[in-house]
Amino acid sequence: MAGHRRKSSISCSPCSALYLHVPFCLQKCPYCSFFSLAGKNHLQPLYVNAISMQIRQTAANHGEKFCRLKTIFFGGGTPTLLPAETLARLLDDCLAAFPVASDRELEISIEANPATVDKNDLAMLRRAGFNRISIGVQSFIDRELALLGRPHTAADARQTLKDARRAGFTNINLDLMYGLPGQKVADWQHNLEQALALAPEHLSLYELTVEENTPFAEQVRRGSLRLPPEDDVLAMLEMTQILVRQAGFRRYEISNYARSGFQCRHNINYWQNRPYIGLGPGAVSCIDNTHYTATKDIEQFAEHITAGKPIWEDEEHLTKEERFRETVIMGLRMIAGVSIPGLRRRFGIDPVAYYGATLDRLIEQGLLRHDNDHLRLSKRGLLLADTVMAELV
Ligand code: SF4
């Protein structure tokens, strides 16, 4: 355990979001810093058994912390590396254990890697109740996919989207990355146009960031991998804004775009810094103003769940001020920004008075805007979001 801090007296709202982490991948992508394991499929039965138990234990032991669940998200790793019947059974377990909102209100997402699903799997997942699917496409150029270490082709990704449509998914997200090594502005334009031609409801478009302790970081250090010049990345981002707007999408978060009514409600809950429960090895829960992180060791996770012992490898209590600042930082990721009266109601703190001169300076520098009772990043602030957040953290 680390990072113990004084427990605050802010009131907690009940939890309506559930995240279930599936930590297995076919192979490890060289840019990935998420917690996921390749070559550990033999641990799947142990994992499935333990997480099924964790679902029931969490519902039984912490039921009072939940209102009706409005969002469930199976993420990873690669959830679809598990057999579709297993995923259906785990979703059934969740729906049986927790109180849930009505079908109309309930968003149930799953992340899918095109290399790991076929039309039968997708039909089974849809029948099981998943009503939103996020397909990890990353690129429509096979050369880029090979560089990214992705185990699928562009044709596989197109087929997955078509199969998902036929299976009845009417809420589909495509994940793509730009700013890839060797990528030209025209390559990104091609990727984006291909994505838009498939008419998804949602797009998550992330700039590649080279994370420490990844093979990509090592290759950049050695000089064998070169990211595109900053001007090219800016041009990609500018072009993105134009093309997605023309196609009827609205940007609602730094990297996320949706058609009207298709914003990801699970992620909005997260960006609004509302409580959520995370299940599975390495998953984080945010309840009662505390962040709990489960052990990443699958065998230890299973052993502790079976024995009814705590699984947290980290537990961090946040004070009211820490939670307030966290809420400001995360909320500024949303294009709508953060509501000043909302922050006052939730924390009893006025952000304008709290940040004082720092806020004035960010507004004068044209990075932040203060209008309609909201604080939001300006167009320039969106480009320099990390710098702005560092001032407010
Ligand atoms: S598939 Fe996703 S989670 Fe798995 S290694 Fe690649 S980027 Fe990471």
mmCIF file of C-alpha atoms and ligand atoms in Angstrom:
data_model
loop_
_atom_site.group_PDB
_atom_site.id
_atom_site.type_symbol
_atom_site.label_atom_id
_atom_site.label_comp_id
_atom_site.label_asym_id
_atom_site.label_seq_id
_atom_site.Cartn_x
_atom_site.Cartn_y
_atom_site.Cartn_z
ATOM 1 C CA MET A 1 0.000 0.000 0.000
ATOM 2 C CA ALA A 2 1.225 3.503 -0.754
ATOM 3 C CA GLY A 3 0.060 7.070 -0.777
ATOM 4 C CA HIS A 4 -2.187 7.063 2.312
ATOM 5 C CA ARG A 5 -3.634 10.490 2.917
ATOM 6 C CA ARG A 6 -6.171 11.976 5.279
ATOM 7 C CA LYS A 7 -9.714 10.948 4.472
ATOM 8 C CA SER A 8 -11.841 13.911 3.423
ATOM 9 C CA SER A 9 -15.375 14.679 4.467
ATOM 10 C CA ILE A 10 -16.802 15.339 0.994
ATOM 11 C CA SER A 11 -19.953 13.449 0.301
ATOM 12 C CA CYS A 12 -19.746 10.596 -2.199
ATOM 13 C CA SER A 13 -22.267 9.959 -4.904
ATOM 14 C CA PRO A 14 -23.140 6.348 -5.581
ATOM 15 C CA CYS A 15 -21.400 4.497 -8.342
ATOM 16 C CA SER A 16 -23.138 3.922 -11.674
ATOM 17 C CA ALA A 17 -20.212 2.802 -13.856
ATOM 18 C CA LEU A 18 -18.452 -0.554 -13.961
ATOM 19 C CA TYR A 19 -15.193 -1.339 -15.756
ATOM 20 C CA LEU A 20 -13.981 -4.891 -16.230
ATOM 21 C CA HIS A 21 -10.344 -5.335 -17.226
ATOM 22 C CA VAL A 22 -9.268 -8.258 -19.403
ATOM 23 C CA PRO A 23 -5.469 -8.227 -19.225
ATOM 24 C CA PHE A 24 -4.626 -10.589 -22.112
ATOM 25 C CA CYS A 25 -3.299 -9.712 -25.574
ATOM 26 C CA LEU A 26 -2.256 -11.778 -28.589
ATOM 27 C CA GLN A 27 1.080 -9.969 -28.663
ATOM 28 C CA LYS A 28 2.422 -6.834 -27.053
ATOM 29 C CA CYS A 29 2.309 -3.782 -29.328
ATOM 30 C CA PRO A 30 5.675 -1.962 -29.100
ATOM 31 C CA TYR A 31 4.084 1.395 -28.168
ATOM 32 C CA CYS A 32 1.753 0.046 -25.465
ATOM 33 C CA SER A 33 2.138 0.942 -21.813
ATOM 34 C CA PHE A 34 -1.238 -0.431 -20.659
ATOM 35 C CA PHE A 35 -1.295 -3.362 -18.307
ATOM 36 C CA SER A 36 -1.710 -6.374 -20.585
ATOM 37 C CA LEU A 37 0.103 -9.663 -20.970
ATOM 38 C CA ALA A 38 0.965 -11.603 -24.124
ATOM 39 C CA GLY A 39 1.653 -15.334 -24.051
ATOM 40 C CA LYS A 40 -0.268 -15.900 -20.804
ATOM 41 C CA ASN A 41 -3.402 -17.471 -22.221
ATOM 42 C CA HIS A 42 -2.947 -20.468 -19.921
ATOM 43 C CA LEU A 43 -3.990 -18.133 -17.075
ATOM 44 C CA GLN A 44 -7.355 -17.381 -18.651
ATOM 45 C CA PRO A 45 -9.365 -20.080 -16.790
ATOM 46 C CA LEU A 46 -7.906 -18.892 -13.470
ATOM 47 C CA TYR A 47 -8.710 -15.283 -14.374
ATOM 48 C CA VAL A 48 -12.265 -16.019 -15.512
ATOM 49 C CA ASN A 49 -13.035 -17.981 -12.384
ATOM 50 C CA ALA A 50 -11.614 -15.240 -10.142
ATOM 51 C CA ILE A 51 -13.316 -12.344 -11.874
ATOM 52 C CA SER A 52 -16.635 -14.124 -11.823
ATOM 53 C CA MET A 53 -16.166 -14.462 -8.059
ATOM 54 C CA GLN A 54 -15.077 -10.819 -7.788
ATOM 55 C CA ILE A 55 -18.277 -9.664 -9.516
ATOM 56 C CA ARG A 56 -20.419 -11.478 -6.940
ATOM 57 C CA GLN A 57 -18.246 -10.458 -3.966
ATOM 58 C CA THR A 58 -18.215 -6.780 -4.998
ATOM 59 C CA ALA A 59 -21.980 -6.712 -5.420
ATOM 60 C CA ALA A 60 -22.526 -8.508 -2.100
ATOM 61 C CA ASN A 61 -19.994 -6.546 -0.038
ATOM 62 C CA HIS A 62 -20.368 -3.059 -1.492
ATOM 63 C CA GLY A 63 -23.950 -3.048 -2.730
ATOM 64 C CA GLU A 64 -24.777 0.126 -0.815
ATOM 65 C CA LYS A 65 -22.175 2.043 -2.882
ATOM 66 C CA PHE A 66 -24.039 1.372 -6.121
ATOM 67 C CA CYS A 67 -27.041 3.002 -7.613
ATOM 68 C CA ARG A 68 -28.319 1.395 -10.797
ATOM 69 C CA LEU A 69 -25.448 0.814 -13.216
ATOM 70 C CA LYS A 70 -25.747 2.966 -16.316
ATOM 71 C CA THR A 71 -22.530 1.933 -18.026
ATOM 72 C CA ILE A 72 -20.528 -1.279 -18.180
ATOM 73 C CA PHE A 73 -17.245 -1.364 -20.097
ATOM 74 C CA PHE A 74 -15.196 -4.476 -20.886
ATOM 75 C CA GLY A 75 -11.723 -3.164 -21.774
ATOM 76 C CA GLY A 76 -8.182 -4.350 -21.872
ATOM 77 C CA GLY A 77 -5.868 -5.689 -22.980
ATOM 78 C CA THR A 78 -7.955 -7.460 -25.557
ATOM 79 C CA PRO A 79 -11.301 -8.579 -24.122
ATOM 80 C CA THR A 80 -12.145 -10.439 -27.338
ATOM 81 C CA LEU A 81 -9.203 -12.756 -26.769
ATOM 82 C CA LEU A 82 -11.581 -14.532 -24.376
ATOM 83 C CA PRO A 83 -14.167 -16.755 -26.088
ATOM 84 C CA ALA A 84 -17.407 -14.896 -26.850
ATOM 85 C CA GLU A 85 -19.371 -17.374 -24.668
ATOM 86 C CA THR A 86 -17.104 -16.508 -21.721
ATOM 87 C CA LEU A 87 -17.613 -12.768 -22.258
ATOM 88 C CA ALA A 88 -21.363 -13.342 -22.496
ATOM 89 C CA ARG A 89 -21.282 -15.292 -19.243
ATOM 90 C CA LEU A 90 -19.270 -12.580 -17.450
ATOM 91 C CA LEU A 91 -21.718 -9.934 -18.642
ATOM 92 C CA ASP A 92 -24.577 -12.104 -17.412
ATOM 93 C CA ASP A 93 -22.839 -12.321 -14.039
ATOM 94 C CA CYS A 94 -22.625 -8.507 -13.887
ATOM 95 C CA LEU A 95 -26.242 -8.017 -14.897
ATOM 96 C CA ALA A 96 -27.399 -10.565 -12.319
ATOM 97 C CA ALA A 97 -25.241 -9.229 -9.476
ATOM 98 C CA PHE A 98 -25.728 -5.461 -9.764
ATOM 99 C CA PRO A 99 -28.859 -3.336 -10.038
ATOM 100 C CA VAL A 100 -28.898 -1.925 -13.571
ATOM 101 C CA ALA A 101 -30.689 0.897 -15.378
ATOM 102 C CA SER A 102 -33.337 0.158 -17.990
ATOM 103 C CA ASP A 103 -32.174 -1.220 -21.360
ATOM 104 C CA ARG A 104 -32.671 2.203 -22.942
ATOM 105 C CA GLU A 105 -30.382 3.895 -20.415
ATOM 106 C CA LEU A 106 -27.749 1.178 -20.197
ATOM 107 C CA GLU A 107 -24.568 1.475 -22.291
ATOM 108 C CA ILE A 108 -22.566 -1.771 -22.420
ATOM 109 C CA SER A 109 -19.284 -1.452 -24.318
ATOM 110 C CA ILE A 110 -16.641 -3.916 -25.345
ATOM 111 C CA GLU A 111 -13.266 -3.348 -26.961
ATOM 112 C CA ALA A 112 -12.498 -5.631 -29.884
ATOM 113 C CA ASN A 113 -9.317 -6.363 -31.786
ATOM 114 C CA PRO A 114 -10.052 -7.301 -35.425
ATOM 115 C CA ALA A 115 -7.634 -10.237 -35.212
ATOM 116 C CA THR A 116 -9.673 -11.890 -32.480
ATOM 117 C CA VAL A 117 -13.335 -11.758 -33.545
ATOM 118 C CA ASP A 118 -15.433 -13.210 -36.348
ATOM 119 C CA LYS A 119 -19.052 -12.715 -37.293
ATOM 120 C CA ASN A 120 -20.284 -15.487 -34.994
ATOM 121 C CA ASP A 121 -18.482 -13.976 -32.000
ATOM 122 C CA LEU A 122 -19.919 -10.541 -32.742
ATOM 123 C CA ALA A 123 -23.433 -11.935 -33.097
ATOM 124 C CA MET A 124 -23.047 -13.716 -29.755
ATOM 125 C CA LEU A 125 -21.738 -10.568 -28.039
ATOM 126 C CA ARG A 126 -24.627 -8.507 -29.370
ATOM 127 C CA ARG A 127 -27.151 -11.136 -28.254
ATOM 128 C CA ALA A 128 -25.526 -11.188 -24.814
ATOM 129 C CA GLY A 129 -26.363 -7.489 -24.390
ATOM 130 C CA PHE A 130 -23.267 -5.551 -25.474
ATOM 131 C CA ASN A 131 -24.677 -2.549 -27.332
ATOM 132 C CA ARG A 132 -21.517 -0.573 -28.080
ATOM 133 C CA ILE A 133 -18.320 -1.868 -29.635
ATOM 134 C CA SER A 134 -14.965 -0.156 -29.890
ATOM 135 C CA ILE A 135 -12.791 -1.582 -32.658
ATOM 136 C CA GLY A 136 -9.020 -1.125 -32.375
ATOM 137 C CA VAL A 137 -8.229 -0.252 -35.993
ATOM 138 C CA GLN A 138 -5.292 2.159 -35.471
ATOM 139 C CA SER A 139 -4.563 2.481 -39.209
ATOM 140 C CA PHE A 140 -5.913 1.478 -42.630
ATOM 141 C CA ILE A 141 -2.403 1.140 -44.065
ATOM 142 C CA ASP A 142 -0.919 -2.339 -43.637
ATOM 143 C CA ARG A 143 2.646 -1.002 -43.563
ATOM 144 C CA GLU A 144 1.694 1.168 -40.544
ATOM 145 C CA LEU A 145 -0.098 -1.723 -38.861
ATOM 146 C CA ALA A 146 3.035 -3.873 -39.220
ATOM 147 C CA LEU A 147 5.145 -1.084 -37.717
ATOM 148 C CA LEU A 148 2.709 -0.833 -34.797
ATOM 149 C CA GLY A 149 2.979 -4.592 -34.241
ATOM 150 C CA ARG A 150 -0.752 -5.013 -34.773
ATOM 151 C CA PRO A 151 -1.833 -8.596 -35.470
ATOM 152 C CA HIS A 152 -4.447 -7.622 -38.102
ATOM 153 C CA THR A 153 -4.697 -5.986 -41.515
ATOM 154 C CA ALA A 154 -6.795 -3.061 -42.717
ATOM 155 C CA ALA A 155 -9.065 -5.559 -44.516
ATOM 156 C CA ASP A 156 -9.623 -7.406 -41.208
ATOM 157 C CA ALA A 157 -10.688 -4.133 -39.563
ATOM 158 C CA ARG A 158 -13.161 -3.328 -42.364
ATOM 159 C CA GLN A 159 -14.574 -6.844 -42.115
ATOM 160 C CA THR A 160 -14.967 -6.533 -38.332
ATOM 161 C CA LEU A 161 -16.964 -3.351 -38.731
ATOM 162 C CA LYS A 162 -19.207 -4.940 -41.382
ATOM 163 C CA ASP A 163 -19.711 -8.026 -39.225
ATOM 164 C CA ALA A 164 -20.495 -5.853 -36.194
ATOM 165 C CA ARG A 165 -23.146 -4.004 -38.206
ATOM 166 C CA ARG A 166 -24.667 -7.288 -39.377
ATOM 167 C CA ALA A 167 -24.658 -8.514 -35.784
ATOM 168 C CA GLY A 168 -26.846 -5.520 -34.898
ATOM 169 C CA PHE A 169 -24.374 -3.053 -33.347
ATOM 170 C CA THR A 170 -25.671 0.461 -33.960
ATOM 171 C CA ASN A 171 -23.078 2.204 -31.804
ATOM 172 C CA ILE A 172 -19.584 1.564 -33.139
ATOM 173 C CA ASN A 173 -16.348 3.324 -32.282
ATOM 174 C CA LEU A 174 -13.150 3.127 -34.304
ATOM 175 C CA ASP A 175 -9.813 3.766 -32.568
ATOM 176 C CA LEU A 176 -7.118 5.297 -34.775
ATOM 177 C CA MET A 177 -3.721 6.812 -34.100
ATOM 178 C CA TYR A 178 -1.913 9.608 -35.905
ATOM 179 C CA GLY A 179 1.598 10.998 -35.709
ATOM 180 C CA LEU A 180 3.023 7.533 -36.389
ATOM 181 C CA PRO A 181 6.694 7.063 -37.299
ATOM 182 C CA GLY A 182 7.128 7.811 -40.998
ATOM 183 C CA GLN A 183 3.514 8.931 -41.378
ATOM 184 C CA LYS A 184 2.844 11.684 -43.899
ATOM 185 C CA VAL A 185 -0.103 14.053 -43.696
ATOM 186 C CA ALA A 186 -1.537 12.326 -46.786
ATOM 187 C CA ASP A 187 -1.321 8.920 -45.019
ATOM 188 C CA TRP A 188 -3.366 10.227 -42.108
ATOM 189 C CA GLN A 189 -5.873 11.775 -44.507
ATOM 190 C CA HIS A 190 -6.225 8.360 -46.165
ATOM 191 C CA ASN A 191 -6.784 6.673 -42.772
ATOM 192 C CA LEU A 192 -9.360 9.208 -41.726
ATOM 193 C CA GLU A 193 -11.232 9.043 -45.026
ATOM 194 C CA GLN A 194 -11.294 5.250 -44.849
ATOM 195 C CA ALA A 195 -12.672 5.436 -41.303
ATOM 196 C CA LEU A 196 -15.340 7.975 -42.251
ATOM 197 C CA ALA A 197 -16.343 5.898 -45.296
ATOM 198 C CA LEU A 198 -17.302 3.107 -42.874
ATOM 199 C CA ALA A 199 -19.734 5.490 -41.147
ATOM 200 C CA PRO A 200 -19.046 4.710 -37.490
ATOM 201 C CA GLU A 201 -20.957 6.577 -34.769
ATOM 202 C CA HIS A 202 -17.834 7.461 -32.788
ATOM 203 C CA LEU A 203 -14.129 8.050 -33.418
ATOM 204 C CA SER A 204 -11.286 7.989 -30.898
ATOM 205 C CA LEU A 205 -8.307 9.637 -32.594
ATOM 206 C CA TYR A 206 -5.150 9.627 -30.508
ATOM 207 C CA GLU A 207 -1.765 11.096 -31.252
ATOM 208 C CA LEU A 208 0.884 8.427 -30.711
ATOM 209 C CA THR A 209 2.796 9.196 -27.561
ATOM 210 C CA VAL A 210 6.025 7.363 -26.947
ATOM 211 C CA GLU A 211 5.778 6.071 -23.398
ATOM 212 C CA GLU A 212 8.755 5.267 -21.208
ATOM 213 C CA ASN A 213 9.786 1.613 -20.925
ATOM 214 C CA THR A 214 8.303 0.583 -24.253
ATOM 215 C CA PRO A 215 10.219 -0.798 -27.261
ATOM 216 C CA PHE A 216 9.254 2.359 -29.180
ATOM 217 C CA ALA A 217 10.907 4.550 -26.520
ATOM 218 C CA GLU A 218 14.101 2.516 -26.877
ATOM 219 C CA GLN A 219 14.013 2.766 -30.698
ATOM 220 C CA VAL A 220 13.489 6.533 -30.540
ATOM 221 C CA ARG A 221 16.416 6.799 -28.139
ATOM 222 C CA ARG A 222 18.621 4.773 -30.506
ATOM 223 C CA GLY A 223 17.505 6.901 -33.430
ATOM 224 C CA SER A 224 16.046 3.964 -35.368
ATOM 225 C CA LEU A 225 12.501 5.344 -35.094
ATOM 226 C CA ARG A 226 11.563 8.895 -36.049
ATOM 227 C CA LEU A 227 8.298 10.594 -35.287
ATOM 228 C CA PRO A 228 6.936 13.031 -37.888
ATOM 229 C CA PRO A 229 7.831 16.732 -37.534
ATOM 230 C CA GLU A 230 5.600 18.734 -35.189
ATOM 231 C CA ASP A 231 4.236 20.821 -38.085
ATOM 232 C CA ASP A 232 3.030 17.664 -39.817
ATOM 233 C CA VAL A 233 1.295 16.460 -36.649
ATOM 234 C CA LEU A 234 -0.402 19.842 -36.289
ATOM 235 C CA ALA A 235 -1.505 19.655 -39.929
ATOM 236 C CA MET A 236 -2.961 16.175 -39.250
ATOM 237 C CA LEU A 237 -4.902 17.521 -36.308
ATOM 238 C CA GLU A 238 -6.168 20.535 -38.282
ATOM 239 C CA MET A 239 -7.286 18.304 -41.110
ATOM 240 C CA THR A 240 -9.008 16.006 -38.635
ATOM 241 C CA GLN A 241 -11.141 18.857 -37.325
ATOM 242 C CA ILE A 242 -12.272 19.774 -40.838
ATOM 243 C CA LEU A 243 -12.975 16.254 -42.123
ATOM 244 C CA VAL A 244 -14.807 14.972 -39.062
ATOM 245 C CA ARG A 245 -16.946 18.109 -38.820
ATOM 246 C CA GLN A 246 -17.913 17.777 -42.486
ATOM 247 C CA ALA A 247 -18.886 14.174 -41.796
ATOM 248 C CA GLY A 248 -21.259 15.198 -38.991
ATOM 249 C CA PHE A 249 -19.105 14.476 -35.934
ATOM 250 C CA ARG A 250 -18.570 16.791 -33.014
ATOM 251 C CA ARG A 251 -15.439 16.833 -30.939
ATOM 252 C CA TYR A 252 -16.490 16.439 -27.316
ATOM 253 C CA GLU A 253 -13.170 15.513 -25.718
ATOM 254 C CA ILE A 254 -9.553 16.208 -26.703
ATOM 255 C CA SER A 255 -9.315 12.938 -28.677
ATOM 256 C CA ASN A 256 -12.951 11.869 -29.057
ATOM 257 C CA TYR A 257 -15.593 12.701 -31.676
ATOM 258 C CA ALA A 258 -19.170 11.503 -31.946
ATOM 259 C CA ARG A 259 -22.336 11.865 -33.928
ATOM 260 C CA SER A 260 -25.111 13.464 -31.911
ATOM 261 C CA GLY A 261 -26.243 11.201 -29.077
ATOM 262 C CA PHE A 262 -23.296 8.788 -29.381
ATOM 263 C CA GLN A 263 -20.811 10.251 -26.913
ATOM 264 C CA CYS A 264 -19.343 7.466 -24.769
ATOM 265 C CA ARG A 265 -21.215 7.801 -21.477
ATOM 266 C CA HIS A 266 -18.814 5.528 -19.625
ATOM 267 C CA ASN A 267 -15.847 7.753 -20.464
ATOM 268 C CA ILE A 268 -17.787 10.941 -19.730
ATOM 269 C CA ASN A 269 -18.421 9.572 -16.228
ATOM 270 C CA TYR A 270 -14.656 9.100 -15.938
ATOM 271 C CA TRP A 271 -13.771 12.585 -17.265
ATOM 272 C CA GLN A 272 -16.315 14.093 -14.891
ATOM 273 C CA ASN A 273 -14.424 12.315 -12.131
ATOM 274 C CA ARG A 274 -17.507 10.471 -10.904
ATOM 275 C CA PRO A 275 -17.154 7.191 -8.994
ATOM 276 C CA TYR A 276 -16.603 3.944 -10.865
ATOM 277 C CA ILE A 277 -15.675 0.442 -9.923
ATOM 278 C CA GLY A 278 -12.933 -1.447 -11.718
ATOM 279 C CA LEU A 279 -12.803 -5.224 -11.683
ATOM 280 C CA GLY A 280 -9.905 -7.468 -12.634
ATOM 281 C CA PRO A 281 -6.121 -7.486 -12.151
ATOM 282 C CA GLY A 282 -4.575 -4.029 -12.405
ATOM 283 C CA ALA A 283 -7.990 -2.314 -12.529
ATOM 284 C CA VAL A 284 -8.511 0.958 -10.690
ATOM 285 C CA SER A 285 -11.670 1.799 -8.729
ATOM 286 C CA CYS A 286 -12.591 5.292 -7.668
ATOM 287 C CA ILE A 287 -15.075 5.207 -4.815
ATOM 288 C CA ASP A 288 -15.507 7.159 -1.588
ATOM 289 C CA ASN A 289 -12.851 9.649 -2.766
ATOM 290 C CA THR A 290 -10.288 6.866 -2.808
ATOM 291 C CA HIS A 291 -8.404 5.295 -5.700
ATOM 292 C CA TYR A 292 -7.890 1.563 -5.290
ATOM 293 C CA THR A 293 -5.561 -0.298 -7.652
ATOM 294 C CA ALA A 294 -5.761 -4.085 -7.809
ATOM 295 C CA THR A 295 -2.672 -6.254 -8.018
ATOM 296 C CA LYS A 296 -1.476 -6.984 -11.550
ATOM 297 C CA ASP A 297 -0.330 -10.473 -10.608
ATOM 298 C CA ILE A 298 -3.099 -12.707 -11.968
ATOM 299 C CA GLU A 299 -2.212 -15.680 -9.774
ATOM 300 C CA GLN A 300 -2.107 -13.538 -6.646
ATOM 301 C CA PHE A 301 -5.336 -11.825 -7.711
ATOM 302 C CA ALA A 302 -7.074 -15.207 -8.042
ATOM 303 C CA GLU A 303 -5.624 -16.495 -4.777
ATOM 304 C CA HIS A 304 -6.724 -13.416 -2.803
ATOM 305 C CA ILE A 305 -10.200 -13.343 -4.360
ATOM 306 C CA THR A 306 -10.682 -17.030 -3.538
ATOM 307 C CA ALA A 307 -9.494 -16.505 0.050
ATOM 308 C CA GLY A 308 -11.581 -13.333 0.438
ATOM 309 C CA LYS A 309 -8.431 -11.279 1.060
ATOM 310 C CA PRO A 310 -7.884 -7.677 -0.175
ATOM 311 C CA ILE A 311 -6.475 -7.409 -3.689
ATOM 312 C CA TRP A 312 -5.323 -3.782 -3.618
ATOM 313 C CA GLU A 313 -1.675 -3.056 -4.282
ATOM 314 C CA ASP A 314 -2.324 0.647 -3.866
ATOM 315 C CA GLU A 315 -4.952 2.653 -2.011
ATOM 316 C CA GLU A 316 -4.875 6.428 -2.160
ATOM 317 C CA HIS A 317 -7.293 8.593 -0.173
ATOM 318 C CA LEU A 318 -7.795 12.037 -1.642
ATOM 319 C CA THR A 319 -8.585 15.191 0.296
ATOM 320 C CA LYS A 320 -11.383 17.453 -0.842
ATOM 321 C CA GLU A 321 -8.886 19.809 -2.490
ATOM 322 C CA GLU A 322 -7.068 16.998 -4.266
ATOM 323 C CA ARG A 323 -10.337 15.640 -5.595
ATOM 324 C CA PHE A 324 -11.396 19.139 -6.668
ATOM 325 C CA ARG A 325 -8.174 19.715 -8.629
ATOM 326 C CA GLU A 326 -8.404 16.268 -10.182
ATOM 327 C CA THR A 327 -11.965 17.076 -11.285
ATOM 328 C CA VAL A 328 -10.843 20.364 -12.887
ATOM 329 C CA ILE A 329 -7.968 18.725 -14.777
ATOM 330 C CA MET A 330 -10.031 15.824 -16.046
ATOM 331 C CA GLY A 331 -13.052 17.996 -16.849
ATOM 332 C CA LEU A 332 -10.961 20.327 -18.990
ATOM 333 C CA ARG A 333 -10.378 17.394 -21.345
ATOM 334 C CA MET A 334 -14.029 17.824 -22.317
ATOM 335 C CA ILE A 335 -14.706 20.469 -24.958
ATOM 336 C CA ALA A 336 -17.631 21.753 -22.853
ATOM 337 C CA GLY A 337 -15.159 22.279 -20.004
ATOM 338 C CA VAL A 338 -16.035 22.302 -16.316
ATOM 339 C CA SER A 339 -19.053 23.972 -14.763
ATOM 340 C CA ILE A 340 -18.099 26.564 -12.139
ATOM 341 C CA PRO A 341 -21.423 26.311 -10.215
ATOM 342 C CA GLY A 342 -21.109 22.517 -10.489
ATOM 343 C CA LEU A 343 -17.671 22.605 -8.838
ATOM 344 C CA ARG A 344 -18.993 24.944 -6.133
ATOM 345 C CA ARG A 345 -21.886 22.576 -5.408
ATOM 346 C CA ARG A 346 -19.734 19.465 -5.404
ATOM 347 C CA PHE A 347 -16.718 20.706 -3.449
ATOM 348 C CA GLY A 348 -17.725 24.065 -1.959
ATOM 349 C CA ILE A 349 -14.759 25.601 -3.821
ATOM 350 C CA ASP A 350 -14.941 28.354 -6.416
ATOM 351 C CA PRO A 351 -12.258 27.622 -9.059
ATOM 352 C CA VAL A 352 -11.942 31.300 -10.032
ATOM 353 C CA ALA A 353 -11.067 32.303 -6.476
ATOM 354 C CA TYR A 354 -9.035 29.123 -5.848
ATOM 355 C CA TYR A 355 -6.708 29.448 -8.852
ATOM 356 C CA GLY A 356 -6.707 33.295 -8.769
ATOM 357 C CA ALA A 357 -3.730 34.792 -10.629
ATOM 358 C CA THR A 358 -2.827 31.488 -12.330
ATOM 359 C CA LEU A 359 -6.232 31.356 -13.956
ATOM 360 C CA ASP A 360 -6.051 35.037 -15.002
ATOM 361 C CA ARG A 361 -2.690 34.406 -16.641
ATOM 362 C CA LEU A 362 -3.898 31.300 -18.538
ATOM 363 C CA ILE A 363 -6.893 33.306 -19.772
ATOM 364 C CA GLU A 364 -4.665 36.247 -20.791
ATOM 365 C CA GLN A 365 -2.352 33.856 -22.635
ATOM 366 C CA GLY A 366 -5.366 32.677 -24.613
ATOM 367 C CA LEU A 367 -5.139 29.100 -23.311
ATOM 368 C CA LEU A 368 -8.274 29.049 -21.166
ATOM 369 C CA ARG A 369 -11.697 30.599 -21.613
ATOM 370 C CA HIS A 370 -14.139 31.588 -18.911
ATOM 371 C CA ASP A 371 -17.637 31.924 -20.325
ATOM 372 C CA ASN A 372 -21.188 30.896 -19.538
ATOM 373 C CA ASP A 373 -20.204 29.739 -16.068
ATOM 374 C CA HIS A 374 -17.736 27.282 -17.564
ATOM 375 C CA LEU A 375 -13.973 27.049 -17.747
ATOM 376 C CA ARG A 376 -12.780 25.473 -20.964
ATOM 377 C CA LEU A 377 -9.624 25.102 -23.013
ATOM 378 C CA SER A 378 -9.363 27.470 -25.976
ATOM 379 C CA LYS A 379 -8.381 26.162 -29.416
ATOM 380 C CA ARG A 380 -4.742 26.906 -28.558
ATOM 381 C CA GLY A 381 -5.228 25.473 -25.072
ATOM 382 C CA LEU A 382 -6.388 22.193 -26.604
ATOM 383 C CA LEU A 383 -3.062 21.958 -28.438
ATOM 384 C CA LEU A 384 -1.139 22.723 -25.249
ATOM 385 C CA ALA A 385 -3.431 20.861 -22.857
ATOM 386 C CA ASP A 386 -0.599 19.187 -20.930
ATOM 387 C CA THR A 387 1.018 22.563 -20.193
ATOM 388 C CA VAL A 388 -2.289 24.035 -18.967
ATOM 389 C CA MET A 389 -3.059 20.995 -16.791
ATOM 390 C CA ALA A 390 0.415 21.167 -15.238
ATOM 391 C CA GLU A 391 -0.418 24.700 -14.027
ATOM 392 C CA LEU A 392 -3.685 23.615 -12.423
ATOM 393 C CA VAL A 393 -2.785 20.242 -10.954
HETATM 394 S S1 SF4 B 1 -3.730 -4.721 -28.264
HETATM 395 FE FE1 SF4 B 1 -4.037 -2.833 -27.058
HETATM 396 S S2 SF4 B 1 -3.700 -3.419 -24.921
HETATM 397 FE FE2 SF4 B 1 -2.870 -5.075 -26.214
HETATM 398 S S3 SF4 B 1 -0.709 -4.615 -26.418
HETATM 399 FE FE3 SF4 B 1 -1.734 -3.704 -28.196
HETATM 400 S S4 SF4 B 1 -2.239 -1.593 -27.573
HETATM 401 FE FE4 SF4 B 1 -1.723 -2.741 -25.700
#
